[in-house]
PDB file of C-alpha atoms in Angstrom:
ATOM      1  CA  MET A   1       5.050  26.631  14.519  1.00 73.00           C
ATOM      2  CA  THR A   2       2.023  28.710  13.582  1.00 75.00           C
ATOM      3  CA  GLU A   3      -0.266  25.700  14.057  1.00 68.00           C
ATOM      4  CA  LEU A   4       1.372  24.815  17.371  1.00 70.00           C
ATOM      5  CA  GLU A   5       1.015  28.362  18.683  1.00 75.00           C
ATOM      6  CA  ALA A   6      -2.674  28.405  17.723  1.00 73.00           C
ATOM      7  CA  LEU A   7      -3.233  25.153  19.618  1.00 68.00           C
ATOM      8  CA  ALA A   8      -1.350  26.423  22.675  1.00 70.00           C
ATOM      9  CA  ASP A   9      -3.230  29.749  22.823  1.00 72.00           C
ATOM     10  CA  THR A  10      -6.728  28.244  22.707  1.00 69.00           C
ATOM     11  CA  GLY A  11      -6.527  26.816  26.236  1.00 64.00           C
ATOM     12  CA  VAL A  12      -8.965  24.023  25.313  1.00 60.00           C
ATOM     13  CA  LEU A  13      -8.310  20.418  26.318  1.00 56.00           C
ATOM     14  CA  ARG A  14      -7.965  18.319  23.167  1.00 51.00           C
ATOM     15  CA  SER A  15      -7.936  14.567  22.584  1.00 48.00           C
ATOM     16  CA  GLY A  16      -5.616  14.900  19.586  1.00 52.00           C
ATOM     17  CA  LEU A  17      -3.901  17.292  17.231  1.00 52.00           C
ATOM     18  CA  GLY A  18      -6.389  16.934  14.382  1.00 55.00           C
ATOM     19  CA  GLU A  19      -4.937  17.826  10.975  1.00 53.00           C
ATOM     20  CA  LEU A  20      -1.608  18.597  12.604  1.00 55.00           C
ATOM     21  CA  GLY A  21      -1.502  15.034  13.920  1.00 52.00           C
ATOM     22  CA  GLU A  22      -2.055  13.591  10.449  1.00 49.00           C
ATOM     23  CA  LEU A  23       0.632  15.841   9.015  1.00 50.00           C
ATOM     24  CA  SER A  24       3.146  14.953  11.738  1.00 49.00           C
ATOM     25  CA  SER A  25       2.650  11.222  11.101  1.00 45.00           C
ATOM     26  CA  GLY A  26       3.011  11.501   7.344  1.00 49.00           C
ATOM     27  CA  GLY A  27      -0.599  11.993   6.263  1.00 51.00           C
ATOM     28  CA  PRO A  28      -1.496  14.194   3.311  1.00 52.00           C
ATOM     29  CA  LEU A  29      -2.399  17.823   3.895  1.00 50.00           C
ATOM     30  CA  THR A  30      -5.865  18.117   2.340  1.00 53.00           C
ATOM     31  CA  GLY A  31      -8.927  20.329   2.283  1.00 58.00           C
ATOM     32  CA  ASP A  32     -12.613  19.469   2.587  1.00 64.00           C
ATOM     33  CA  ASP A  33     -13.666  19.300  -1.082  1.00 72.00           C
ATOM     34  CA  GLU A  34     -14.224  16.063  -3.015  1.00 81.00           C
ATOM     35  CA  LEU A  35     -10.815  15.874  -4.685  1.00 84.00           C
ATOM     36  CA  SER A  36      -8.955  16.646  -1.483  1.00 80.00           C
ATOM     37  CA  MET A  37     -10.916  14.048   0.465  1.00 86.00           C
ATOM     38  CA  LEU A  38      -9.783  11.340  -1.965  1.00 89.00           C
ATOM     39  CA  ALA A  39      -6.201  11.679  -0.744  1.00 86.00           C
ATOM     40  CA  ARG A  40      -7.363  11.489   2.868  1.00 86.00           C
ATOM     41  CA  TYR A  41      -9.479   8.390   2.246  1.00 90.00           C
ATOM     42  CA  ALA A  42      -6.573   6.703   0.446  1.00 90.00           C
ATOM     43  CA  CYS A  43      -4.354   7.380   3.442  1.00 86.00           C
ATOM     44  CA  ARG A  44      -6.965   5.980   5.851  1.00 87.00           C
ATOM     45  CA  TRP A  45      -7.388   2.878   3.681  1.00 90.00           C
ATOM     46  CA  GLU A  46      -3.690   2.088   3.814  1.00 87.00           C
ATOM     47  CA  ARG A  47      -3.326   2.816   7.526  1.00 85.00           C
ATOM     48  CA  ALA A  48      -6.357   0.737   8.456  1.00 83.00           C
ATOM     49  CA  ASP A  49      -4.514  -2.297   7.104  1.00 79.00           C
ATOM     50  CA  VAL A  50      -1.416  -1.466   9.152  1.00 79.00           C
ATOM     51  CA  THR A  51      -3.407  -1.774  12.386  1.00 76.00           C
ATOM     52  CA  VAL A  52      -3.722  -5.563  11.842  1.00 76.00           C
ATOM     53  CA  ALA A  53      -0.731  -7.751  12.668  1.00 76.00           C
ATOM     54  CA  VAL A  54       0.804  -9.424   9.624  1.00 73.00           C
ATOM     55  CA  GLY A  55       0.837 -12.822  11.316  1.00 69.00           C
ATOM     56  CA  SER A  56      -2.917 -12.739  11.888  1.00 71.00           C
ATOM     57  CA  LEU A  57      -3.887 -12.236   8.234  1.00 75.00           C
ATOM     58  CA  LEU A  58      -5.492 -15.142   6.363  1.00 76.00           C
ATOM     59  CA  THR A  59      -6.030 -15.814   2.694  1.00 78.00           C
ATOM     60  CA  ARG A  60      -9.537 -14.347   2.880  1.00 82.00           C
ATOM     61  CA  ASP A  61      -7.947 -11.065   3.979  1.00 83.00           C
ATOM     62  CA  LEU A  62      -5.287 -11.312   1.283  1.00 84.00           C
ATOM     63  CA  ARG A  63      -7.902 -12.059  -1.381  1.00 85.00           C
ATOM     64  CA  SER A  64      -9.844  -9.009  -0.261  1.00 87.00           C
ATOM     65  CA  SER A  65      -6.797  -6.734  -0.332  1.00 89.00           C
ATOM     66  CA  THR A  66      -5.843  -8.088  -3.779  1.00 90.00           C
ATOM     67  CA  ALA A  67      -9.286  -7.153  -5.096  1.00 91.00           C
ATOM     68  CA  GLN A  68      -8.945  -3.719  -3.511  1.00 92.00           C
ATOM     69  CA  ILE A  69      -5.576  -3.115  -5.177  1.00 94.00           C
ATOM     70  CA  ARG A  70      -6.999  -4.214  -8.527  1.00 93.00           C
ATOM     71  CA  SER A  71      -9.886  -1.766  -8.180  1.00 94.00           C
ATOM     72  CA  VAL A  72      -7.584   1.102  -7.218  1.00 95.00           C
ATOM     73  CA  CYS A  73      -5.377   0.327 -10.228  1.00 94.00           C
ATOM     74  CA  GLY A  74      -8.444   0.580 -12.441  1.00 94.00           C
ATOM     75  CA  TYR A  75      -9.363   3.987 -11.023  1.00 95.00           C
ATOM     76  CA  ILE A  76      -5.766   5.217 -11.373  1.00 95.00           C
ATOM     77  CA  TRP A  77      -5.632   4.074 -14.992  1.00 94.00           C
ATOM     78  CA  HIS A  78      -8.904   5.874 -15.737  1.00 94.00           C
ATOM     79  CA  LEU A  79      -7.813   9.120 -14.078  1.00 94.00           C
ATOM     80  CA  THR A  80      -4.496   9.028 -15.924  1.00 95.00           C
ATOM     81  CA  ASP A  81      -6.242   8.378 -19.216  1.00 94.00           C
ATOM     82  CA  GLN A  82      -8.604  11.304 -18.619  1.00 94.00           C
ATOM     83  CA  LEU A  83      -5.679  13.587 -17.834  1.00 94.00           C
ATOM     84  CA  LEU A  84      -4.107  12.720 -21.181  1.00 93.00           C
ATOM     85  CA  ALA A  85      -7.393  13.133 -23.060  1.00 93.00           C
ATOM     86  CA  SER A  86      -8.442  16.449 -21.528  1.00 91.00           C
ATOM     87  CA  SER A  87      -7.943  19.556 -23.625  1.00 90.00           C
ATOM     88  CA  HIS A  88      -7.886  21.785 -20.523  1.00 90.00           C
ATOM     89  CA  ALA A  89      -5.145  19.998 -18.562  1.00 88.00           C
ATOM     90  CA  GLU A  90      -2.353  22.008 -20.253  1.00 89.00           C
ATOM     91  CA  LEU A  91       0.210  19.276 -19.685  1.00 89.00           C
ATOM     92  CA  GLU A  92       3.763  19.590 -20.923  1.00 90.00           C
ATOM     93  CA  SER A  93       5.288  17.016 -23.251  1.00 92.00           C
ATOM     94  CA  ARG A  94       7.431  15.614 -20.452  1.00 91.00           C
ATOM     95  CA  GLN A  95       4.378  15.212 -18.230  1.00 91.00           C
ATOM     96  CA  ARG A  96       2.566  13.348 -20.997  1.00 93.00           C
ATOM     97  CA  LEU A  97       5.497  10.979 -21.390  1.00 94.00           C
ATOM     98  CA  ASP A  98       5.515  10.360 -17.640  1.00 93.00           C
ATOM     99  CA  LEU A  99       1.781   9.712 -17.603  1.00 94.00           C
ATOM    100  CA  GLY A 100       2.198   7.208 -20.441  1.00 94.00           C
ATOM    101  CA  ALA A 101       4.885   5.367 -18.453  1.00 94.00           C
ATOM    102  CA  LEU A 102       2.644   5.484 -15.374  1.00 95.00           C
ATOM    103  CA  LYS A 103      -0.252   3.932 -17.298  1.00 94.00           C
ATOM    104  CA  ARG A 104       1.935   1.079 -18.543  1.00 95.00           C
ATOM    105  CA  ALA A 105       3.258   0.365 -15.051  1.00 95.00           C
ATOM    106  CA  VAL A 106      -0.231   0.393 -13.538  1.00 95.00           C
ATOM    107  CA  HIS A 107      -1.525  -1.902 -16.282  1.00 94.00           C
ATOM    108  CA  ALA A 108       1.307  -4.349 -15.586  1.00 95.00           C
ATOM    109  CA  ALA A 109       0.630  -4.211 -11.835  1.00 94.00           C
ATOM    110  CA  GLU A 110      -3.060  -4.894 -12.402  1.00 93.00           C
ATOM    111  CA  ALA A 111      -2.201  -7.894 -14.587  1.00 93.00           C
ATOM    112  CA  GLY A 112       0.001  -9.176 -11.773  1.00 92.00           C
ATOM    113  CA  THR A 113      -2.788  -8.825  -9.215  1.00 92.00           C
ATOM    114  CA  LEU A 114      -5.039 -10.874 -11.493  1.00 91.00           C
ATOM    115  CA  ARG A 115      -2.503 -13.708 -11.386  1.00 91.00           C
ATOM    116  CA  VAL A 116      -2.242 -13.302  -7.615  1.00 89.00           C
ATOM    117  CA  ALA A 117      -6.026 -13.582  -7.253  1.00 87.00           C
ATOM    118  CA  GLU A 118      -5.995 -16.804  -9.278  1.00 85.00           C
ATOM    119  CA  SER A 119      -3.178 -18.229  -7.138  1.00 81.00           C
ATOM    120  CA  TRP A 120      -5.029 -17.550  -3.881  1.00 79.00           C
ATOM    121  CA  ARG A 121      -7.651 -20.100  -4.957  1.00 75.00           C
ATOM    122  CA  ARG A 122      -5.075 -22.897  -4.761  1.00 71.00           C
ATOM    123  CA  ARG A 123      -3.249 -21.624  -1.671  1.00 67.00           C
ATOM    124  CA  LEU A 124      -5.522 -21.634   1.360  1.00 67.00           C
ATOM    125  CA  SER A 125      -5.033 -20.874   5.037  1.00 62.00           C
ATOM    126  CA  ASP A 126      -8.752 -20.703   5.838  1.00 63.00           C
ATOM    127  CA  LEU A 127     -12.151 -21.430   4.344  1.00 59.00           C
ATOM    128  CA  TYR A 128     -13.758 -19.140   1.800  1.00 60.00           C
ATOM    129  CA  GLY A 129     -15.880 -16.377   3.236  1.00 59.00           C
ATOM    130  CA  PRO A 130     -16.184 -12.622   3.707  1.00 61.00           C
ATOM    131  CA  THR A 131     -13.670 -10.686   5.727  1.00 66.00           C
ATOM    132  CA  GLY A 132     -14.507  -7.948   8.189  1.00 67.00           C
ATOM    133  CA  SER A 133     -11.174  -6.142   8.147  1.00 74.00           C
ATOM    134  CA  GLN A 134     -10.927  -2.423   8.774  1.00 81.00           C
ATOM    135  CA  SER A 135      -9.154  -1.874   5.471  1.00 83.00           C
ATOM    136  CA  GLU A 136     -12.139  -3.318   3.597  1.00 86.00           C
ATOM    137  CA  ALA A 137     -14.483  -0.909   5.375  1.00 87.00           C
ATOM    138  CA  MET A 138     -12.235   2.056   4.595  1.00 89.00           C
ATOM    139  CA  PHE A 139     -11.869   0.914   0.992  1.00 91.00           C
ATOM    140  CA  ALA A 140     -15.652   0.990   0.619  1.00 91.00           C
ATOM    141  CA  VAL A 141     -15.561   4.652   1.670  1.00 92.00           C
ATOM    142  CA  LEU A 142     -12.724   5.363  -0.772  1.00 93.00           C
ATOM    143  CA  ARG A 143     -14.506   3.648  -3.649  1.00 93.00           C
ATOM    144  CA  THR A 144     -17.713   5.595  -2.971  1.00 93.00           C
ATOM    145  CA  ALA A 145     -15.757   8.861  -2.987  1.00 93.00           C
ATOM    146  CA  LEU A 146     -14.025   7.911  -6.240  1.00 93.00           C
ATOM    147  CA  ASP A 147     -17.353   7.095  -7.873  1.00 93.00           C
ATOM    148  CA  GLU A 148     -18.763  10.457  -6.823  1.00 92.00           C
ATOM    149  CA  VAL A 149     -15.886  12.187  -8.602  1.00 91.00           C
ATOM    150  CA  VAL A 150     -15.603   9.983 -11.687  1.00 92.00           C
ATOM    151  CA  ARG A 151     -19.289   9.213 -12.282  1.00 91.00           C
ATOM    152  CA  PRO A 152     -21.590  11.370 -10.175  1.00 90.00           C
ATOM    153  CA  GLY A 153     -25.165  10.163 -10.343  1.00 87.00           C
ATOM    154  CA  GLY A 154     -24.086   7.050 -12.248  1.00 85.00           C
ATOM    155  CA  ARG A 155     -23.016   8.992 -15.361  1.00 89.00           C
ATOM    156  CA  LEU A 156     -19.367   8.675 -16.387  1.00 89.00           C
ATOM    157  CA  LEU A 157     -17.892  12.128 -16.924  1.00 90.00           C
ATOM    158  CA  GLY A 158     -15.905  12.966 -20.020  1.00 91.00           C
ATOM    159  CA  ALA A 159     -12.335  14.181 -19.881  1.00 91.00           C
ATOM    160  CA  ASP A 160     -13.202  17.869 -20.267  1.00 91.00           C
ATOM    161  CA  GLU A 161     -16.012  17.613 -17.695  1.00 91.00           C
ATOM    162  CA  LEU A 162     -13.803  15.901 -15.139  1.00 91.00           C
ATOM    163  CA  ILE A 163     -10.868  18.259 -15.766  1.00 92.00           C
ATOM    164  CA  PRO A 164     -12.224  21.724 -16.614  1.00 91.00           C
ATOM    165  CA  ASP A 165      -8.952  23.591 -15.995  1.00 90.00           C
ATOM    166  CA  SER A 166      -5.247  23.137 -15.293  1.00 89.00           C
ATOM    167  CA  ALA A 167      -5.706  23.613 -11.541  1.00 88.00           C
ATOM    168  CA  THR A 168      -7.990  20.575 -11.390  1.00 90.00           C
ATOM    169  CA  ALA A 169      -5.430  18.612 -13.413  1.00 91.00           C
ATOM    170  CA  ALA A 170      -2.710  19.443 -10.889  1.00 89.00           C
ATOM    171  CA  ARG A 171      -4.928  18.313  -8.019  1.00 89.00           C
ATOM    172  CA  LEU A 172      -5.768  15.074  -9.819  1.00 92.00           C
ATOM    173  CA  LEU A 173      -2.056  14.398 -10.142  1.00 92.00           C
ATOM    174  CA  GLU A 174      -1.831  14.646  -6.353  1.00 90.00           C
ATOM    175  CA  VAL A 175      -4.781  12.243  -6.014  1.00 91.00           C
ATOM    176  CA  VAL A 176      -3.087   9.734  -8.323  1.00 93.00           C
ATOM    177  CA  ASP A 177       0.089  10.095  -6.279  1.00 92.00           C
ATOM    178  CA  GLU A 178      -1.692   9.341  -3.007  1.00 91.00           C
ATOM    179  CA  LEU A 179      -3.620   6.404  -4.483  1.00 93.00           C
ATOM    180  CA  LEU A 180      -0.461   4.843  -5.879  1.00 94.00           C
ATOM    181  CA  TRP A 181       1.448   5.303  -2.637  1.00 92.00           C
ATOM    182  CA  SER A 182      -1.289   3.587  -0.647  1.00 92.00           C
ATOM    183  CA  ALA A 183      -1.623   0.760  -3.173  1.00 94.00           C
ATOM    184  CA  GLU A 184       2.131   0.187  -3.131  1.00 93.00           C
ATOM    185  CA  GLN A 185       2.175  -0.056   0.674  1.00 91.00           C
ATOM    186  CA  MET A 186      -0.711  -2.539   0.578  1.00 91.00           C
ATOM    187  CA  ALA A 187       1.150  -4.664  -1.993  1.00 93.00           C
ATOM    188  CA  ARG A 188       4.328  -4.682   0.090  1.00 92.00           C
ATOM    189  CA  ARG A 189       2.333  -5.676   3.132  1.00 90.00           C
ATOM    190  CA  GLN A 190       0.873  -8.570   1.154  1.00 89.00           C
ATOM    191  CA  GLN A 191       4.393  -9.805   0.494  1.00 90.00           C
ATOM    192  CA  ARG A 192       5.264  -9.740   4.196  1.00 90.00           C
ATOM    193  CA  ALA A 193       2.040 -11.504   5.171  1.00 87.00           C
ATOM    194  CA  PHE A 194       2.589 -14.166   2.517  1.00 85.00           C
ATOM    195  CA  ALA A 195       6.149 -14.810   3.715  1.00 86.00           C
ATOM    196  CA  ALA A 196       4.896 -15.156   7.296  1.00 85.00           C
ATOM    197  CA  LEU A 197       2.199 -17.667   6.296  1.00 82.00           C
ATOM    198  CA  VAL A 198       4.697 -19.766   4.337  1.00 80.00           C
ATOM    199  CA  SER A 199       7.273 -19.812   7.143  1.00 80.00           C
ATOM    200  CA  GLN A 200       4.610 -20.889   9.651  1.00 78.00           C
ATOM    201  CA  GLY A 201       3.313 -23.672   7.407  1.00 75.00           C
ATOM    202  CA  ARG A 202      -0.219 -22.317   7.424  1.00 74.00           C
ATOM    203  CA  PHE A 203      -0.895 -22.768   3.702  1.00 74.00           C
ATOM    204  CA  LEU A 204      -2.825 -25.754   2.363  1.00 71.00           C
ATOM    205  CA  VAL A 205      -1.689 -26.691  -1.133  1.00 70.00           C
ATOM    206  CA  PRO A 206      -3.306 -29.275  -3.470  1.00 67.00           C
ATOM    207  CA  ARG A 207      -1.345 -32.518  -3.637  1.00 63.00           C
ATOM    208  CA  GLN A 208      -1.488 -32.322  -7.419  1.00 61.00           C
ATOM    209  CA  ASP A 209       0.518 -29.087  -7.363  1.00 62.00           C
ATOM    210  CA  LEU A 210       3.059 -30.498  -4.926  1.00 59.00           C
ATOM    211  CA  SER A 211       3.580 -33.686  -6.954  1.00 59.00           C
ATOM    212  CA  ARG A 212       4.629 -31.654  -9.988  1.00 61.00           C
ATOM    213  CA  LEU A 213       7.762 -30.518  -8.134  1.00 58.00           C
ATOM    214  CA  ASP A 214       8.341 -33.430  -5.763  1.00 57.00           C
ATOM    215  CA  LEU A 215       7.597 -37.051  -6.738  1.00 54.00           C
ATOM    216  CA  ARG A 216       7.167 -38.048  -3.092  1.00 59.00           C
ATOM    217  CA  TYR A 217       3.796 -36.342  -3.099  1.00 58.00           C
ATOM    218  CA  MET A 218       2.466 -38.471  -5.963  1.00 59.00           C
ATOM    219  CA  ARG A 219      -0.639 -40.476  -5.223  1.00 57.00           C
ATOM    220  CA  ARG A 220      -0.040 -44.210  -4.832  1.00 55.00           C
ATOM    221  CA  PRO A 221      -2.392 -47.082  -5.804  1.00 49.00           C
ATOM    222  CA  ALA A 222      -5.266 -47.681  -3.427  1.00 52.00           C
ATOM    223  CA  HIS A 223      -4.443 -51.405  -2.863  1.00 52.00           C
ATOM    224  CA  SER A 224      -0.955 -50.639  -1.509  1.00 50.00           C
ATOM    225  CA  ARG A 225      -1.771 -47.614   0.614  1.00 55.00           C
ATOM    226  CA  PRO A 226      -4.916 -45.836   1.763  1.00 53.00           C
ATOM    227  CA  LEU A 227      -6.016 -42.843  -0.228  1.00 50.00           C
ATOM    228  CA  GLN A 228      -4.017 -39.790   0.679  1.00 57.00           C
ATOM    229  CA  THR A 229      -5.405 -36.363   1.475  1.00 62.00           C
ATOM    230  CA  ARG A 230      -5.926 -33.936  -1.379  1.00 66.00           C
ATOM    231  CA  TRP A 231      -4.530 -30.889   0.509  1.00 64.00           C
ATOM    232  CA  LEU A 232      -1.217 -30.733   2.363  1.00 64.00           C
ATOM    233  CA  ARG A 233       0.754 -28.224   4.413  1.00 65.00           C
ATOM    234  CA  THR A 234       4.295 -27.270   3.479  1.00 70.00           C
ATOM    235  CA  THR A 235       6.888 -24.671   4.467  1.00 71.00           C
ATOM    236  CA  GLN A 236       9.111 -25.064   1.407  1.00 73.00           C
ATOM    237  CA  PRO A 237       9.270 -21.791  -0.586  1.00 71.00           C
ATOM    238  CA  ALA A 238       9.837 -23.717  -3.823  1.00 70.00           C
ATOM    239  CA  PHE A 239       6.160 -24.683  -3.927  1.00 72.00           C
ATOM    240  CA  PHE A 240       5.160 -20.997  -3.891  1.00 74.00           C
ATOM    241  CA  ALA A 241       7.533 -19.679  -6.559  1.00 79.00           C
ATOM    242  CA  ASP A 242       4.760 -18.561  -8.915  1.00 83.00           C
ATOM    243  CA  LEU A 243       2.832 -16.671  -6.241  1.00 83.00           C
ATOM    244  CA  THR A 244       6.026 -15.080  -4.923  1.00 86.00           C
ATOM    245  CA  GLU A 245       6.844 -13.893  -8.437  1.00 91.00           C
ATOM    246  CA  TYR A 246       3.367 -12.457  -9.036  1.00 91.00           C
ATOM    247  CA  LEU A 247       3.364 -10.575  -5.730  1.00 92.00           C
ATOM    248  CA  ALA A 248       6.799  -9.109  -6.405  1.00 93.00           C
ATOM    249  CA  TRP A 249       5.807  -8.218  -9.985  1.00 94.00           C
ATOM    250  CA  SER A 250       2.764  -6.232  -8.843  1.00 94.00           C
ATOM    251  CA  ALA A 251       4.561  -4.479  -5.991  1.00 94.00           C
ATOM    252  CA  ASP A 252       7.565  -3.536  -8.142  1.00 94.00           C
ATOM    253  CA  HIS A 253       5.396  -2.044 -10.903  1.00 95.00           C
ATOM    254  CA  LEU A 254       3.335  -0.129  -8.351  1.00 95.00           C
ATOM    255  CA  GLU A 255       6.549   1.241  -6.888  1.00 93.00           C
ATOM    256  CA  ARG A 256       7.700   2.276 -10.356  1.00 94.00           C
ATOM    257  CA  ALA A 257       4.400   4.026 -11.037  1.00 94.00           C
ATOM    258  CA  SER A 258       4.508   5.667  -7.605  1.00 92.00           C
ATOM    259  CA  ARG A 259       7.924   7.172  -8.323  1.00 91.00           C
ATOM    260  CA  VAL A 260       6.589   8.675 -11.548  1.00 92.00           C
ATOM    261  CA  ALA A 261       3.481  10.023  -9.788  1.00 92.00           C
ATOM    262  CA  ARG A 262       5.622  11.503  -7.023  1.00 89.00           C
ATOM    263  CA  ARG A 263       7.670  13.348  -9.620  1.00 88.00           C
ATOM    264  CA  LEU A 264       4.543  14.614 -11.402  1.00 89.00           C
ATOM    265  CA  ALA A 265       2.910  15.799  -8.177  1.00 86.00           C
ATOM    266  CA  GLY A 266       6.109  17.306  -6.786  1.00 82.00           C
ATOM    267  CA  THR A 267       6.021  15.334  -3.536  1.00 76.00           C
ATOM    268  CA  SER A 268       8.803  13.462  -1.770  1.00 59.00           C
ATOM    269  CA  LYS A 269       9.233  10.531   0.595  1.00 54.00           C
ATOM    270  CA  GLU A 270       9.549  12.955   3.505  1.00 52.00           C
ATOM    271  CA  ARG A 271       5.851  13.703   3.079  1.00 55.00           C
ATOM    272  CA  ARG A 272       5.014  10.066   3.829  1.00 56.00           C
ATOM    273  CA  PRO A 273       7.762   8.525   5.979  1.00 49.00           C
ATOM    274  CA  ASP A 274       8.178   4.785   5.715  1.00 51.00           C
ATOM    275  CA  PRO A 275       6.799   3.144   8.900  1.00 49.00           C
ATOM    276  CA  ALA A 276       9.348   0.342   8.542  1.00 50.00           C
ATOM    277  CA  GLY A 277      12.280   2.742   8.512  1.00 48.00           C
ATOM    278  CA  PRO A 278      14.421   3.761  11.472  1.00 44.00           C
ATOM    279  CA  ILE A 279      12.754   5.988  14.040  1.00 42.00           C
ATOM    280  CA  ARG A 280      14.663   9.093  14.993  1.00 42.00           C
ATOM    281  CA  SER A 281      15.284   9.494  18.708  1.00 44.00           C
ATOM    282  CA  PRO A 282      16.567  12.606  20.479  1.00 43.00           C
ATOM    283  CA  ALA A 283      20.140  12.702  21.668  1.00 47.00           C
ATOM    284  CA  PRO A 284      20.718  11.980  25.395  1.00 50.00           C
ATOM    285  CA  TYR A 285      20.903  14.941  27.730  1.00 45.00           C
ATOM    286  CA  LEU A 286      24.477  15.739  28.712  1.00 48.00           C
ATOM    287  CA  GLU A 287      25.176  17.293  32.108  1.00 50.00           C
ATOM    288  CA  LEU A 288      28.055  19.678  31.563  1.00 48.00           C
ATOM    289  CA  PRO A 289      30.257  20.507  34.606  1.00 53.00           C
ATOM    290  CA  GLU A 290      29.871  23.964  36.044  1.00 52.00           C
ATOM    291  CA  PRO A 291      32.608  26.419  35.057  1.00 53.00           C
ATOM    292  CA  PRO A 292      35.129  27.118  37.841  1.00 55.00           C
ATOM    293  CA  ASN A 293      34.953  30.338  39.822  1.00 59.00           C
ATOM    294  CA  ALA A 294      37.153  32.864  38.080  1.00 53.00           C
ATOM    295  CA  GLU A 295      38.214  34.588  41.321  1.00 57.00           C
ATOM    296  CA  SER A 296      39.237  31.370  43.139  1.00 59.00           C
ATOM    297  CA  GLU A 297      41.086  30.174  40.059  1.00 55.00           C
ATOM    298  CA  HIS A 298      43.031  33.440  39.930  1.00 53.00           C
ATOM    299  CA  ARG A 299      44.048  33.092  43.616  1.00 58.00           C
ATOM    300  CA  ARG A 300      45.184  29.486  43.034  1.00 58.00           C
ATOM    301  CA  LEU A 301      47.429  30.568  40.195  1.00 55.00           C
ATOM    302  CA  LEU A 302      48.943  33.356  42.298  1.00 58.00           C
TER     303      LEU A 302
END
């Protein structure tokens, strides 16, 4: 209410609500310093990907987002490791146990993304090439900001240099929380895009892979039938079981790590509402009948 009153009293025409708009739509409440900007850049990275329809994504976009998630997992693992190694973080024993569980979950998610990246090479919906998605542009900004914090000037900071006091450690926990939340949303979006591509039959799969599960796709002798194509389209989910498993593995471990980070940072899901969840709508306006005139009612009773 204080922010709303300040906006109303200025009397200046505005194109948006600024920080209040980001807060009302679930964005993190941050300052203007380097650590605070990391949370804002992570939020912009995730939301830039939401602006693109799932059905329009191609494997070049999915390969790019997989590489982005892998890089973010690497930064999260490094920040978590530095928090555990710092002598100024003043972490409790329970927090150290949670950070150890977070590191293991992030490591497992990163291993899953490596398998996903290998699978994209044999599941194509377009030709190889660079992608010009908005999420890739925002990720470049996020990666630059992370490098400026972790290794300013190209020199990797030690644990005590990166975390000089307990206040910085608490803020880094919030950064890890925001990074994990954004990475988890990107991984879940990958699952939805992959399911849409499979259902539409837009994936090209090598015949060799298809013949391992279905003998009808085996190559026949050249004298009895012309040579068959090396790549085929299919809508059967059975031919994508490995990729489905890898995507789910990465997303589930990112979700597990995100829950731990949310507990460490003291945040909740209300801070970042799920865009896929139900949208609250106000109750309809009810027109109540006017109360009867007391004097006329008294005369009627008499």
